XYZ file of N, CA and C in Angstrom:
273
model
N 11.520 10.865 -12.955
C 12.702 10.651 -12.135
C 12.314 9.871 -10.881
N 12.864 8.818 -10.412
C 12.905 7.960 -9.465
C 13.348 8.640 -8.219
N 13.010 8.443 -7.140
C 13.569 8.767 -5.963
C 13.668 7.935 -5.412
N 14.718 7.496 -4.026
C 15.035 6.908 -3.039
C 14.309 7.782 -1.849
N 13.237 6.694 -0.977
C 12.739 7.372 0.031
C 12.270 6.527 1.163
N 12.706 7.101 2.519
C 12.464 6.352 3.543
C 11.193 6.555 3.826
N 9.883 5.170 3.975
C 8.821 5.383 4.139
C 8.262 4.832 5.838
N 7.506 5.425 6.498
C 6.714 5.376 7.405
C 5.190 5.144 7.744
N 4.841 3.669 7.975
C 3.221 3.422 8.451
C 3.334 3.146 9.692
N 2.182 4.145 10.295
C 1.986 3.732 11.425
C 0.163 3.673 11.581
N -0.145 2.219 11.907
C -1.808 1.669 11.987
C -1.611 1.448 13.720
N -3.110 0.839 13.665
C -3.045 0.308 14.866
C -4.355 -0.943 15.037
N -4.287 -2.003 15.734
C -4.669 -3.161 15.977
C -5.424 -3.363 16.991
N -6.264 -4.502 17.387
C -6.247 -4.988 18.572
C -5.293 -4.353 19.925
N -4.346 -5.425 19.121
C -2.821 -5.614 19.923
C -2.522 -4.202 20.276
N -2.720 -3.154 19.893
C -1.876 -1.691 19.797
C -1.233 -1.556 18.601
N -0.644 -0.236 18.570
C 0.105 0.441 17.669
C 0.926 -0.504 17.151
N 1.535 -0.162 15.482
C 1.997 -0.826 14.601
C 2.647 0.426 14.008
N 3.830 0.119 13.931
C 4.813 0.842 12.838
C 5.669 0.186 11.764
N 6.013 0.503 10.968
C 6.548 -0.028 9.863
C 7.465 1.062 9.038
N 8.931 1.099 9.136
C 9.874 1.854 8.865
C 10.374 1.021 7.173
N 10.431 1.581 6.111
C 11.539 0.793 5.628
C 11.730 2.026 4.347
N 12.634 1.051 3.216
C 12.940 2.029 2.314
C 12.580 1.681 0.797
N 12.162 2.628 0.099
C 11.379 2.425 -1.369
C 12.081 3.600 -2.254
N 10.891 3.190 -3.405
C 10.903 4.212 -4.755
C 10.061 5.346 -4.810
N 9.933 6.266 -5.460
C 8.546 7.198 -5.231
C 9.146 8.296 -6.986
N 8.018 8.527 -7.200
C 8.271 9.012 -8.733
C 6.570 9.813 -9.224
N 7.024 10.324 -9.892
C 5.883 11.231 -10.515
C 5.106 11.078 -11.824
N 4.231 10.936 -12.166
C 3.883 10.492 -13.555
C 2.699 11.073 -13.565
N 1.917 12.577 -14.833
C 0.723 12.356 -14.995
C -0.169 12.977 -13.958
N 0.632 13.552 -13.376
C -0.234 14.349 -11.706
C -0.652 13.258 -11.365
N 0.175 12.339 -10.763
C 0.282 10.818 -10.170
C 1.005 10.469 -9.769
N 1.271 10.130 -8.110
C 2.667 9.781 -7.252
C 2.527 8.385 -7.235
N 3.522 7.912 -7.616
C 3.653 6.557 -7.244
C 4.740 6.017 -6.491
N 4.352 5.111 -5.262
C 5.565 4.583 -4.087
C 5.555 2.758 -4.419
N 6.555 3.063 -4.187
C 6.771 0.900 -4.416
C 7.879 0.971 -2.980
N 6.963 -0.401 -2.347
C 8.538 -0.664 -1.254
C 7.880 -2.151 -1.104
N 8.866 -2.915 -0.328
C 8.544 -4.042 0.368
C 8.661 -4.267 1.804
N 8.195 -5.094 2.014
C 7.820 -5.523 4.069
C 7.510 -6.923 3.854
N 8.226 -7.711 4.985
C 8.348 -8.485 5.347
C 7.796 -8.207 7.171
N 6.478 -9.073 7.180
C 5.943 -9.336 8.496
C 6.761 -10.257 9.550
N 7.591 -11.145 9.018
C 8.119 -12.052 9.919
C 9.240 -12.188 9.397
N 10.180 -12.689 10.090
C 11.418 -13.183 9.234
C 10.864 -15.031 8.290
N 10.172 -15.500 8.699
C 9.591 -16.429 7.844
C 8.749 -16.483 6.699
N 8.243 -15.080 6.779
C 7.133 -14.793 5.751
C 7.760 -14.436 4.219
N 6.793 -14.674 3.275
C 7.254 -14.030 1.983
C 6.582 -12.565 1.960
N 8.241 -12.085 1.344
C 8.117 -10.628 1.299
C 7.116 -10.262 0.568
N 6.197 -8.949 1.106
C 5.030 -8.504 0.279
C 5.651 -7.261 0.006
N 4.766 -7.231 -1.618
C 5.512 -5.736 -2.428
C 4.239 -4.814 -2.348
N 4.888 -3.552 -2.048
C 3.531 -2.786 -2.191
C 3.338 -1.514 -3.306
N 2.350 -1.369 -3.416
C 2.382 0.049 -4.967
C 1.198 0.511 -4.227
N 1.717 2.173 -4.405
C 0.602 3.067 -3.678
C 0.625 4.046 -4.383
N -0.961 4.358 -5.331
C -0.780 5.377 -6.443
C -1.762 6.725 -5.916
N -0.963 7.893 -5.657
C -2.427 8.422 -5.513
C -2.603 9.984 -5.686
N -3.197 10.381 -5.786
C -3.506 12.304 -6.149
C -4.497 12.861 -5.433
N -4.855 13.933 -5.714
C -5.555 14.807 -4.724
C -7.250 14.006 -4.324
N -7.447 12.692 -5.778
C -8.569 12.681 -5.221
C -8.780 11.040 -5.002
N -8.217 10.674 -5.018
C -8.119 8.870 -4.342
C -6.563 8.451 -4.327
N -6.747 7.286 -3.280
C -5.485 6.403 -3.100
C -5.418 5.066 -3.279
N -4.560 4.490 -3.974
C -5.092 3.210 -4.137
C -3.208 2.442 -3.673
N -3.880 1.305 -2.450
C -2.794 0.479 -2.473
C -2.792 -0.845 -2.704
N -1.818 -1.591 -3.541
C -2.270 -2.709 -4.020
C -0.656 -3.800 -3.305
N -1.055 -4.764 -2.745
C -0.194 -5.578 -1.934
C -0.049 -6.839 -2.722
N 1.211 -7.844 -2.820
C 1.088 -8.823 -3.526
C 2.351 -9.496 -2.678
N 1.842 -11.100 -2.116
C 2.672 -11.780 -1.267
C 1.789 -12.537 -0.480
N 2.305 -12.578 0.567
C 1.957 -13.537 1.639
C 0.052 -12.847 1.791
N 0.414 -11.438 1.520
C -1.316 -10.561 1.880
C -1.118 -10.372 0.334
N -2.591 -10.467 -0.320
C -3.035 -10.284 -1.322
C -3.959 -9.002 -0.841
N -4.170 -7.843 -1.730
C -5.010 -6.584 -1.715
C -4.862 -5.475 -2.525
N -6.300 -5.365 -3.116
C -5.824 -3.958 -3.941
C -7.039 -2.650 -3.384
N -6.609 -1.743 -2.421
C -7.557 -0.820 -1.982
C -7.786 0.174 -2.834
N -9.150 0.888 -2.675
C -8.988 1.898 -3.408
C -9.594 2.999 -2.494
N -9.391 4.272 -1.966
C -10.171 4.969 -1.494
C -10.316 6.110 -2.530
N -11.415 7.060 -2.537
C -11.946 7.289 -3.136
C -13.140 8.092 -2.898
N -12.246 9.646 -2.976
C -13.298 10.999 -2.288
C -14.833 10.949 -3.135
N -14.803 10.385 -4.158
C -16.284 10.561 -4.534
C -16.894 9.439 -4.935
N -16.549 8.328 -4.611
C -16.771 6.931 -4.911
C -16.845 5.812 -3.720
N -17.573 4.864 -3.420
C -17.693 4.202 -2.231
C -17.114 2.980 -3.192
N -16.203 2.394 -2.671
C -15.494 1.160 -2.932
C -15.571 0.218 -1.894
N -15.362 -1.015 -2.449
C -15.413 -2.326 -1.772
C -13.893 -3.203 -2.465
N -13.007 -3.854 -0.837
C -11.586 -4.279 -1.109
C -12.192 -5.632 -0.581
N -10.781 -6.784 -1.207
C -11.189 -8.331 -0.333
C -9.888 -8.032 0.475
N -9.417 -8.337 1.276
C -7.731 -7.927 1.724
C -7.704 -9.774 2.219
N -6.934 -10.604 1.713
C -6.694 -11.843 1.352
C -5.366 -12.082 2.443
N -5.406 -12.814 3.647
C -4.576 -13.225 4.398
C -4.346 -14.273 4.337
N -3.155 -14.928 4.899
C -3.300 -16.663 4.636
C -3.901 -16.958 5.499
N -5.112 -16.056 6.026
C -5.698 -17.078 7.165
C -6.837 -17.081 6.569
N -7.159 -16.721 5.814
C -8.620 -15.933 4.760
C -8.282 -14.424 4.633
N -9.904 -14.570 3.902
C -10.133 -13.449 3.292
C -10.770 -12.291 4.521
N -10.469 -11.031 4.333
C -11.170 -10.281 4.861
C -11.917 -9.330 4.169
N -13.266 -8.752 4.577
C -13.638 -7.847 3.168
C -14.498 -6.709 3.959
């Protein structure tokens, strides 16, 4: 079953704090939550979609748009992400 759900990130930068309000999907599969929403950084930018899968023992978010990225964290595993900006790559 699909849900409608208002989602909340809040990071922080250089610049300071960063929040990000908007609204998505979220659903259950498999002892596996999965969230889909989109964000738009600018009103000029192409919208990036995001999928965030995760359970008691890793999270993985994968971004596709203007930011290219697929993270994985990972309580018993050391991982390595490229997180792909249009300004480059970051890793």
């Amino acid at each position: 079953m699909t849900k409608d759900v208002v989602i909340t990130i809040v990071g922080s930068q250089s610049e300071g704090e960063i929040e990000l309000t908007t609204v998505g999907n979220y659903y259950n599969k498999d002892d596996k939550h999965y969230v889909f929403y989109e964000e738009t950084p600018d009103a000029s930018s192409i919208p990036i979609k995001n999928k965030l899968i995760f359970d008691d023992k890793s999270f993985e978010m994968t971004k596709k748009g203007s930011v290219t990225s697929t993270m994985i964290f990972d309580k018993e595993k050391i991982t390595q992400s490229t997180y792909q900006t249009p300004f480059g790559p970051i890793r």
